[in-house]
Coordinates of C-alpha atoms in Angstrom, one line a residue:
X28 CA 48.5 71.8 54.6
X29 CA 51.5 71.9 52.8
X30 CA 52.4 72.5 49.5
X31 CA 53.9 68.8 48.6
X32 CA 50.8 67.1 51.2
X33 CA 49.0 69.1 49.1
X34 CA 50.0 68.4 45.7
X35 CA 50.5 64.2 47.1
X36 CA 46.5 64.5 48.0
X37 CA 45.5 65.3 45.0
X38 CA 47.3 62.8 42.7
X39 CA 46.3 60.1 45.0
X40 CA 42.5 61.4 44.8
X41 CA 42.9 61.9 49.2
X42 CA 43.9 58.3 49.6
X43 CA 46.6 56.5 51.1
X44 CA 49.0 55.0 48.8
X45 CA 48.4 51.4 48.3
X46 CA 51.5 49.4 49.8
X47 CA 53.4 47.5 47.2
X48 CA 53.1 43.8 46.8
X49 CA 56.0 41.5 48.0
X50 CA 57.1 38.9 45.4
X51 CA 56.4 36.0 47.7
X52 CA 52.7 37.6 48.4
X53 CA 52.3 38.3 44.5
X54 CA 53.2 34.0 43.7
X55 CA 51.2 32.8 46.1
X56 CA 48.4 34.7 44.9
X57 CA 48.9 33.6 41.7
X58 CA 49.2 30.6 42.7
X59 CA 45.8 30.7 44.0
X60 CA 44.6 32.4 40.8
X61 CA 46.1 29.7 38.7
X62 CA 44.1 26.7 41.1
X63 CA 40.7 28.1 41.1
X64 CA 41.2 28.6 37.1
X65 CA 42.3 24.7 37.2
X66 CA 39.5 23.6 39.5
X67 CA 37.1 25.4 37.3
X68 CA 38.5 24.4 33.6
X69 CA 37.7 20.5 35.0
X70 CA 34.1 21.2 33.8
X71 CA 36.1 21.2 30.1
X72 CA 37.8 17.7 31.0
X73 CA 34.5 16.7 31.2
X74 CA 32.9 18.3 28.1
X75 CA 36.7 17.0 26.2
X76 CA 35.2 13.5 27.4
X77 CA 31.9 14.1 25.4
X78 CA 33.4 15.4 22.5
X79 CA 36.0 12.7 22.1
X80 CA 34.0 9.8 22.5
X81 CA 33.5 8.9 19.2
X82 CA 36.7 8.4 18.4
X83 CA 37.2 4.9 21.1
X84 CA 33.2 4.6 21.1
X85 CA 33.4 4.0 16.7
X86 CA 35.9 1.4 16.1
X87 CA 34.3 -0.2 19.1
X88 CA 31.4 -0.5 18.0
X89 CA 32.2 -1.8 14.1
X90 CA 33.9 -4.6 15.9
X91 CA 32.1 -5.4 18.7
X92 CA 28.4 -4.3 18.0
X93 CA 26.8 -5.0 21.9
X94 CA 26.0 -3.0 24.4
X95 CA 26.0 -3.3 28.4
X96 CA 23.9 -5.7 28.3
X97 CA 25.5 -8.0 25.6
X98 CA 23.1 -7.7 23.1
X99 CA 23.3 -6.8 19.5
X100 CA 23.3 -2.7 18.6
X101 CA 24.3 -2.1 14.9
X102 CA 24.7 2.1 13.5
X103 CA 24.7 2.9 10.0
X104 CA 27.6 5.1 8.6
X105 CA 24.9 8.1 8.6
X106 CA 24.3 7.1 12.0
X107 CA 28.2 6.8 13.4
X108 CA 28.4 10.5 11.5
X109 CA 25.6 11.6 13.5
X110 CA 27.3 10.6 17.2
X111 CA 29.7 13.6 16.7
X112 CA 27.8 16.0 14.9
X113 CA 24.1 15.8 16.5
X114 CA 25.6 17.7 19.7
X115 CA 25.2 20.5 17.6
X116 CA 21.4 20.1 17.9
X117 CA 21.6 19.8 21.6
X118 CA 24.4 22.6 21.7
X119 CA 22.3 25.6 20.6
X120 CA 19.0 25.4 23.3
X121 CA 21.9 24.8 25.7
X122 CA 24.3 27.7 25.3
X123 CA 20.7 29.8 24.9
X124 CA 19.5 28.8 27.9
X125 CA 22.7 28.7 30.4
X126 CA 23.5 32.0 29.0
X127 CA 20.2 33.3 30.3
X128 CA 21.3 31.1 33.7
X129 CA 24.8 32.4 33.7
X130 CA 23.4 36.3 33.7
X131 CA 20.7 35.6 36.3
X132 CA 21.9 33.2 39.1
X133 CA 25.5 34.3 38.6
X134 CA 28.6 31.3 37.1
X135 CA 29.0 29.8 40.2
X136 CA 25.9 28.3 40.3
X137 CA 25.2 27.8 36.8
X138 CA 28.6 25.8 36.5
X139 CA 27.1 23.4 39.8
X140 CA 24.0 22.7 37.2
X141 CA 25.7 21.5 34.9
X142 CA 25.8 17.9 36.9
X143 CA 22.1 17.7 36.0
X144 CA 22.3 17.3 32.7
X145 CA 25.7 15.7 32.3
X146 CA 23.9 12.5 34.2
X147 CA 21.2 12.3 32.3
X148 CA 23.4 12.0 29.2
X149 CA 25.9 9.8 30.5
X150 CA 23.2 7.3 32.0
X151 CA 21.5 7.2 28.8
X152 CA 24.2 6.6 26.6
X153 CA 25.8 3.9 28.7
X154 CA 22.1 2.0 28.9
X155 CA 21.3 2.4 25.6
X156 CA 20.0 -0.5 23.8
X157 CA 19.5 0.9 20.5
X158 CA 21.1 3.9 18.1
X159 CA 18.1 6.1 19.1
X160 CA 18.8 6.1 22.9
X161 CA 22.7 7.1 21.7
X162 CA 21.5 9.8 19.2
X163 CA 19.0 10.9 22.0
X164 CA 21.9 10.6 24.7
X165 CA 24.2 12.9 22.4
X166 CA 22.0 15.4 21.7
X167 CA 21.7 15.9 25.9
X168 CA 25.6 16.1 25.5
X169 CA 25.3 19.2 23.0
X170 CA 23.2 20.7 25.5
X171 CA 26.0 20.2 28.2
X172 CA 28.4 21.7 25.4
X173 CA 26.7 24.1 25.1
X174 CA 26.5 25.0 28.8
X175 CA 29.7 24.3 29.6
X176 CA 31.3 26.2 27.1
X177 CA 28.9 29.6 28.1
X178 CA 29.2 29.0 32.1
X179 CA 32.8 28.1 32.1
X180 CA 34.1 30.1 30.0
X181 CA 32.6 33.4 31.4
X182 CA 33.5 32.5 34.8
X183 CA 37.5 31.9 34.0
X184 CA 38.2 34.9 32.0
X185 CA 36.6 37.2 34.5
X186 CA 39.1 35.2 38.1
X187 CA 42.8 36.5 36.6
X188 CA 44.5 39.5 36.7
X189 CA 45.2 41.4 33.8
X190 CA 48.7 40.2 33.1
X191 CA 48.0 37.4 32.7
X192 CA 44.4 36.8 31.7
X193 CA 46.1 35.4 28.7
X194 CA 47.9 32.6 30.3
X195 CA 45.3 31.6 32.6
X196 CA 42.7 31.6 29.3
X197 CA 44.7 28.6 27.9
X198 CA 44.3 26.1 31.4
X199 CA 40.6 25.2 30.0
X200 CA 42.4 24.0 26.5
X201 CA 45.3 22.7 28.2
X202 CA 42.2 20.5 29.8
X203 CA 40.6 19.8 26.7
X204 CA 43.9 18.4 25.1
X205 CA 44.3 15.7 28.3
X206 CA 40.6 15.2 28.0
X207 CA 41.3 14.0 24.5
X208 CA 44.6 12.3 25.6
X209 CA 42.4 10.3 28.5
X210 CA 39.1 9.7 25.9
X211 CA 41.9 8.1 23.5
X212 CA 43.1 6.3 26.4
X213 CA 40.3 5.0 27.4
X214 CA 39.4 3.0 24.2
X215 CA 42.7 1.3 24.7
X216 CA 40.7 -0.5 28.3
X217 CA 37.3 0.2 28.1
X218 CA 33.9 -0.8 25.8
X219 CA 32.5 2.2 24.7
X220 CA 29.5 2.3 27.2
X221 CA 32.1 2.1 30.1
X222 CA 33.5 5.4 29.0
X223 CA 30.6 7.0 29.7
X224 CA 30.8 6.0 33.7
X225 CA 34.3 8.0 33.5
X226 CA 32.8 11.2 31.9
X227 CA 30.2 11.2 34.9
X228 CA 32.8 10.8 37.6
X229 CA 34.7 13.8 36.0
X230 CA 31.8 16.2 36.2
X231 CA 30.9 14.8 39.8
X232 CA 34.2 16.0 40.9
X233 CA 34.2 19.5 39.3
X234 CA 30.6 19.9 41.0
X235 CA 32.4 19.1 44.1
X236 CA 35.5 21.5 43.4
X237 CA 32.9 24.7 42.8
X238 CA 31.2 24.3 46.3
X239 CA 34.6 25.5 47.4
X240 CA 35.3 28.2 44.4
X241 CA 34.0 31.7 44.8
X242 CA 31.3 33.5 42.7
X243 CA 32.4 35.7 39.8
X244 CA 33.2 39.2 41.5
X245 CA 32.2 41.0 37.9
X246 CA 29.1 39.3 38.3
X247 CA 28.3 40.1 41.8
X248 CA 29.2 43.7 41.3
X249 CA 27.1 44.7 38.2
X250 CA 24.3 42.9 40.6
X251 CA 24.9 45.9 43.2
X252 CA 27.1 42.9 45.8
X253 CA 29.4 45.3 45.8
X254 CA 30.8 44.2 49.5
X255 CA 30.9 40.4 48.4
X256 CA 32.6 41.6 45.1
X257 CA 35.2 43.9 47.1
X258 CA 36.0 40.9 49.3
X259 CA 36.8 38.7 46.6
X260 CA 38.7 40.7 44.1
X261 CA 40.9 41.7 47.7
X262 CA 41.9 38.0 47.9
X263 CA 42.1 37.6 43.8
X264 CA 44.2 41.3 43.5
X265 CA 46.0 41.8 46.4
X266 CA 46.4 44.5 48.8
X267 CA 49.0 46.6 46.1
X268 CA 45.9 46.9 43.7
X269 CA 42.6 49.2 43.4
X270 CA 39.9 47.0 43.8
X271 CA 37.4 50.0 44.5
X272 CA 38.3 51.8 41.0
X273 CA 38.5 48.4 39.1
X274 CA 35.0 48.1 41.1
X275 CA 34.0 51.2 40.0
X276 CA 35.1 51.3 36.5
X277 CA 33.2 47.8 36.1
X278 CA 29.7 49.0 37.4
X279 CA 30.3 52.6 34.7
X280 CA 30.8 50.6 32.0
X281 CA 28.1 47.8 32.6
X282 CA 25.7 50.3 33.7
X283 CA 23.9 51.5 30.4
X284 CA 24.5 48.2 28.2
X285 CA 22.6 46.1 31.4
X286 CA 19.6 48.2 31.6
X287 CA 19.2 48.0 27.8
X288 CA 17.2 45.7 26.0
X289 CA 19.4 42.6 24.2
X290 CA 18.0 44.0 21.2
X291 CA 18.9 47.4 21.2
X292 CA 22.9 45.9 22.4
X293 CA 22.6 44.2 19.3
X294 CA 22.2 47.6 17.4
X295 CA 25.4 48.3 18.2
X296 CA 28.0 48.5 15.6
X297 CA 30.6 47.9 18.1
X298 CA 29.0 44.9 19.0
X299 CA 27.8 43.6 15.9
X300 CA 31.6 44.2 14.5
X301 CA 33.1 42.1 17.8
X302 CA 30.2 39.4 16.5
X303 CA 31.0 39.1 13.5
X304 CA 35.0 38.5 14.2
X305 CA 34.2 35.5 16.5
X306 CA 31.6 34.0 14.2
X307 CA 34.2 34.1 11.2
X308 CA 36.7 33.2 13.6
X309 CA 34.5 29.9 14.6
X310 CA 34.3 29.2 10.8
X311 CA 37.6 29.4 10.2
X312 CA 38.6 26.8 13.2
X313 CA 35.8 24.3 11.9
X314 CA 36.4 24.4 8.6
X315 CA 40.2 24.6 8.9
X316 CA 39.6 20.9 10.1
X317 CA 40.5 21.3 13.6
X318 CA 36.6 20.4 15.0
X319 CA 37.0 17.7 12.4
X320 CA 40.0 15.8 13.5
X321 CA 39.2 16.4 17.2
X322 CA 36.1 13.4 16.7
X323 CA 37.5 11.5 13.6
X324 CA 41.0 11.3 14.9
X325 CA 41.1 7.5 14.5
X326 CA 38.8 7.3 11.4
X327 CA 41.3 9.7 9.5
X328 CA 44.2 7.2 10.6
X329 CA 42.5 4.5 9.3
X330 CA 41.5 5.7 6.0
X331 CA 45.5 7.3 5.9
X332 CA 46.9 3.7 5.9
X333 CA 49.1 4.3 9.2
X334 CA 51.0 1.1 10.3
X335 CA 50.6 2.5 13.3
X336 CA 47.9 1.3 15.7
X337 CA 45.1 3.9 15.0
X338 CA 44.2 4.9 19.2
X339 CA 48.2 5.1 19.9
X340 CA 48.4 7.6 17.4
X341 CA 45.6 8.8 18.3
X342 CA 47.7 9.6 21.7
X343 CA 50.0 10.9 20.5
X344 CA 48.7 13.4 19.1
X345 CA 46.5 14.6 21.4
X346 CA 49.4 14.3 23.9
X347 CA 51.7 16.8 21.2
X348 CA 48.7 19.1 21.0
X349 CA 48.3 19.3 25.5
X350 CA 52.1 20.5 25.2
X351 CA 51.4 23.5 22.8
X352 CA 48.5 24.3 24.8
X353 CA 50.9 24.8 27.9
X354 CA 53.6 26.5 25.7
X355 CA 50.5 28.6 24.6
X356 CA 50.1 29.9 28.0
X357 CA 53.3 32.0 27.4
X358 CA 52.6 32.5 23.7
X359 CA 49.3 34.2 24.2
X360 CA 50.3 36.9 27.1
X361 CA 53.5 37.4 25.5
X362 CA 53.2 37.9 21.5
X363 CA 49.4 38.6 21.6
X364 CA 46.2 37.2 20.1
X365 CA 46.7 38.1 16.9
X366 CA 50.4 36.6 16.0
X367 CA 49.6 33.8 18.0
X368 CA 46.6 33.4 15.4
X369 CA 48.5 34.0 12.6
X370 CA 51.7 32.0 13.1
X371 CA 48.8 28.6 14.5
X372 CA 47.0 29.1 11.3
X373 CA 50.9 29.1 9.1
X374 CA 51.8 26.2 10.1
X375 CA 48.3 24.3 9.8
X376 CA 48.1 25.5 6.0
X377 CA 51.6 23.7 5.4
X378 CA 50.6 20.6 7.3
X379 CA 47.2 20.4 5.4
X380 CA 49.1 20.8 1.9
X381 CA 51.5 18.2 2.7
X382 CA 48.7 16.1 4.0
X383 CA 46.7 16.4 0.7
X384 CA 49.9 15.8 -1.4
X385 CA 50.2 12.3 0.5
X386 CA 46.2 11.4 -0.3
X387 CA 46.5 12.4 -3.7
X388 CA 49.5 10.2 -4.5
X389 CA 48.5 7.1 -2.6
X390 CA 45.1 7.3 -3.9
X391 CA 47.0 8.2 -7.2
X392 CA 48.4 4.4 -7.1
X393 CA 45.6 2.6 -5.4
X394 CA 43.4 3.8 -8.8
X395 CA 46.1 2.3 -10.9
X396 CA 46.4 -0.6 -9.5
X397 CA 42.4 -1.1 -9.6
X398 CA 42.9 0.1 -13.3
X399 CA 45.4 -2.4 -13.8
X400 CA 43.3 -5.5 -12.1
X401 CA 40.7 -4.7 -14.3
X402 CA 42.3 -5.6 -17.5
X403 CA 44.2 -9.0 -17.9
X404 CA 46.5 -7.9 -20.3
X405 CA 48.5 -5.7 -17.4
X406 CA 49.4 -8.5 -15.2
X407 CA 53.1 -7.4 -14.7
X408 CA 52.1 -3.4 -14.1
X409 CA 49.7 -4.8 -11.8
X410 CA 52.4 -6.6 -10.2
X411 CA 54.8 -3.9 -10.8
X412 CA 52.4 -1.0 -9.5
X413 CA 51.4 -3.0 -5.9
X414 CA 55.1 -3.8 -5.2
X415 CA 55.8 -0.2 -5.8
X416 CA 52.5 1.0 -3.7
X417 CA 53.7 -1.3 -1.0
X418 CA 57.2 0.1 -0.5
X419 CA 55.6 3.8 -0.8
X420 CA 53.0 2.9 2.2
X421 CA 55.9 1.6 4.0
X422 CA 58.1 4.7 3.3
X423 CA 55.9 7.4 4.0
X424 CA 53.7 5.5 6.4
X425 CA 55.2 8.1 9.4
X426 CA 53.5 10.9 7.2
X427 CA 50.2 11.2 8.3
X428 CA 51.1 11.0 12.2
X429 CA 54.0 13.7 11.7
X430 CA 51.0 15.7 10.1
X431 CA 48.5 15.6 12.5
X432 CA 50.9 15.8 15.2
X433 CA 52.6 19.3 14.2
X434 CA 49.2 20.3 12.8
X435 CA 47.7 19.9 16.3
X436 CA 50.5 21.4 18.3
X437 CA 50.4 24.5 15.9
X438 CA 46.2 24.5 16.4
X439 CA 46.8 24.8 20.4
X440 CA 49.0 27.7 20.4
X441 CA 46.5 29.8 18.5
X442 CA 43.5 28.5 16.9
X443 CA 42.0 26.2 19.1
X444 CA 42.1 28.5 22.1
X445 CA 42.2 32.3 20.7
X446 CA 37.9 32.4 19.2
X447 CA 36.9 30.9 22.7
X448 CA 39.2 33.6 24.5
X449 CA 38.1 36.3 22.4
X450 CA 34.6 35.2 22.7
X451 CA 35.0 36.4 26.6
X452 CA 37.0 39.4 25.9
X453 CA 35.4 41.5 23.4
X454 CA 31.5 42.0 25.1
X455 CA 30.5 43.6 27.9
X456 CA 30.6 41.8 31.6
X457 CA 26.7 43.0 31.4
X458 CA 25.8 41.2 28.4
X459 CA 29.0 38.4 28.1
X460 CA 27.3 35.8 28.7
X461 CA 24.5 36.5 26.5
X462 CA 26.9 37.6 23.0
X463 CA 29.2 34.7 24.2
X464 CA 25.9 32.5 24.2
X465 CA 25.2 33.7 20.9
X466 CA 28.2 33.4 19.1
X467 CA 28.3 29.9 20.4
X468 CA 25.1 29.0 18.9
X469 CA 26.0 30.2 15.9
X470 CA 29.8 28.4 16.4
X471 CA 27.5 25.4 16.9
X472 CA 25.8 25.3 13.8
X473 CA 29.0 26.0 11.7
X474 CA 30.6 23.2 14.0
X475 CA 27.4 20.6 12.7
X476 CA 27.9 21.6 9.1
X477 CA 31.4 21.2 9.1
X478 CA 31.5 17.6 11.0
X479 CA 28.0 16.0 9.2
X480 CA 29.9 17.1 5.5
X481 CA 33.0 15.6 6.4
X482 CA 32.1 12.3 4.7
X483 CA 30.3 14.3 1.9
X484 CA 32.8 16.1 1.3
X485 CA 35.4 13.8 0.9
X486 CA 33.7 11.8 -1.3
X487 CA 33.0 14.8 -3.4
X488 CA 36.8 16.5 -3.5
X489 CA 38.6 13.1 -2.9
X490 CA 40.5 13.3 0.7
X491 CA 43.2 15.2 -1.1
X492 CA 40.7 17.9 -2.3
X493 CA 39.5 17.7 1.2
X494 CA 42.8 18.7 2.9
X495 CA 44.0 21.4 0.4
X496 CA 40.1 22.8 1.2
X497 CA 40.7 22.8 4.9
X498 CA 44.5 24.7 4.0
X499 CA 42.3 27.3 1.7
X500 CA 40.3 28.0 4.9
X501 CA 43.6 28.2 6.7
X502 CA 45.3 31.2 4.4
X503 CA 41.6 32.8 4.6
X504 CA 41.9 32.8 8.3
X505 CA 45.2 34.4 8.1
X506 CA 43.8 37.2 5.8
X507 CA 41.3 38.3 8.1
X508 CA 43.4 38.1 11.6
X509 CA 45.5 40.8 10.0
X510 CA 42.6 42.6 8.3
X511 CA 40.0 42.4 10.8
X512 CA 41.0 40.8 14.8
X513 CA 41.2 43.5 17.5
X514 CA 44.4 42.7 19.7
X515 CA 43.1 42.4 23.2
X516 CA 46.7 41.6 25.4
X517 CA 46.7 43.8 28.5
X518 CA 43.5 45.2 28.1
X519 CA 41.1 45.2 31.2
X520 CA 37.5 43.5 30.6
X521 CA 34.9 45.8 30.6

């Protein structure tokens, strides 16, 4: 053998030299990559649809109080609380349990199973006669969050290549934001037990999109599948890629941390420091208000005095907040996690200041003119104070909406999608789906504290003291992206 043959051999490791892509091959494998990451992030449409009900199902129901069957069904405000935060009671024996489902029966099918429950929550609420078939029928829906969120999520993050695992991570929040938009929608048309027969047509139709989607290949080669994975990741990489060193490099890394007891991976300090960043990171995007103004969208409208109707702007925001999610898919890939995170939370913390200014000066007037009624001798403040309050409404009505509207768009290009994408990222493909599930539990007690003290809490710090909270969070969460996140752009899963 010659020298150079030689010298060739051994930097190829005594294989042939993989051919190199052509650009049309490369986009129409994208292509591909992008639709199966679309067909799967459906399932989030459908848990969007859950999580956004209350905002139609609410107003609905404080002015019409029936149900299907035209009878009488009255909620206390405790009660209308509870219908957005009591999926965090289902949430946590769901992400528990699909984890362990996700691990043992692979994504694929777990993601199929999540018709089963989605039925029997959507049936119930849209029959329900009373609030404790709707409290019962929501807490089913925390168990589909839950699921959804564990299943899902695994199963998208581990499709896309590298470059642009990123992009591809933002398509299930791009498909929460028109789940939103379409929930919003809906109340526009539909009673609030008619919803319900929408939400169970969208799951029906992801279930009918995965028969045709392929299992994860991480999954099936940390199983030993290792043919079925190759085949797979062939189609998914292309012929210019390594599929039997990514292969490889998957099982070496998997290999101790899957024979280990959960436990003893908890041990860790690795682990428990990647943990502990996505729990803090979950705080920071409940308590920053984002979970918040996802289900009391109209509600906070309402109580803002918009002249606006409260489900159009409603719309609209949710509309603004599905364009930064797409603009996020070139954000994410492109400037990283961390700026992303940084420059989301920014422009929140302004938003939320401004926002709390507005409260604090219109309930500033409204308490003087309630001052002013109450003594006899003020007639002409009174009169005075409510023609000034009036042309004040009327002036800075638009507030609030150009709030919440640059406040969501900011919240899509970092903080509403980066914790979920990180979430995937930073564990093991062994163990994902358990330290995903885990972190989600925890996320989903954070997420019922922060959405059952919302009324609480406003009562208690005013809806001023409320917002400039939520912008304290914000600057927080800025503190400890710089101090503590891990940048994860162009780094393989292991």
């Amino acid at each position: 053998m010659a020298p150079g043959e030689a010298a060739s051999e051994a930097l190829t490791g005594g294989q042939d030299v993989l051919p190199e892509e052509p650009a049309g091959d490369r986009r129409r494998r994208l292509v591909m990559q992008v639709a199966m990451v679309s067909g799967a992030s459906v399932a989030h449409l459908g848990l969007a649809v859950v999580a956004a009900w209350p905002n139609p199902a609410v107003p609905d129901l404080q002015r019409h109080n029936t149900t299907i069957y035209d009878t009488a069904i009255t909620l206390t405000s405790w009660q209308l609380d509870m219908l957005g935060s009591i999926l965090a009671v289902g949430n946590l024996p769901g992400t528990w349990f699909w984890g362990w489902l996700v691990a043992t029966i692979g994504r694929k099918k777990s993601m199929m199973l999540l018709l089963v429950p989605y039925t029997l929550a959507w049936l119930l609420l849209a029959l329900a006669v009373n609030p404790t078939m709707m409290l019962a029928a929501r807490v089913v829906h925390g168990i589909c969050v839950g699921a959804t969120f564990v299943s899902a999520s695994t199963y998208i993050i581990e499709l896309p290549d590298t470059a642009i695992r990123g992009a591809l991570a933002t398509i299930p929040s791009i498909a929460l934001s028109l789940g939103y938009t379409l929930t919003a929608a809906l109340g526009l048309v539909l009673r609030w037990f008619e919803i319900a027969f929408v939400g169970l047509a969208v799951i029906a139709l992801h279930t009918t999109i995965m028969v045709f989607l392929p299992e994860s290949p991480s999954f099936l080669a940390i199983k030993g599948q290792r043919i079925k994975a190759k085949k797979i990741l062939l189609k998914l990489r292309g012929p210019s890629a390594n599929v039997d060193e990514e292969l490889q490099n998957l099982c070496d890394e998997n290999k101790d941390t899957e024979k280990e007891p959960f436990i003893k991976v908890l041990q860790d300090s690795y682990i428990l420091k990647s943990l502990g960043i996505v729990i803090t990171l979950f705080f920071v995007q409940n308590f920053c208000g984002l979970m918040v103004f996802y289900v009391n969208m109209t509600r906070i409208f309402l109580e803002a005095g918009s002249t606006l109707s409260e489900h159009v702007a409603s719309i609209l925001v949710f509309l603004v907040q599905a364009a930064g999610t797409v603009l996020a898919c070139i954000y994410l890939d492109r400037f990283g996690r961390r700026a992303c995170m940084v420059a989301s939370l920014a422009v929140m913390t302004l938003c939320l200041l401004v926002m709390g200014t507005y409260h604090h000066f219109k309930d500033a007037v409204e308490t003087g003119i309630d001052s002013a009624t109450a003594n006899t001798t003020m007639l002409v403040a009174e009169d005075i104070m409510e023609n000034w309050s009036a042309t004040t409404t009327s002036s800075f009505s638009w507030v609030p909406l150009a709030c919440l509207m640059l406040y969501m768009f900011a919240s899509s290009c970092g903080v509403g999608p980066v914790p979920s994408l990180l979430n995937a990222e930073y564990f093991p493909t062994a163990v994902r789906a358990q330290l995903s599930g885990l972190c989600m539990v925890v996320g989903s007690v954070i997420n019922f504290a922060a959405l059952q003290l919302f009324t609480p809490m406003q009562v208690a710090l005013t809806s001023a003291g409320l917002y400039w909270f939520y912008a304290a969070v914000s600057v927080g969460g800025i503190v400890f992206t710089f101090a503590c996140v891990r940048e994860t752009k162009g780094r393989a899963l292991g």
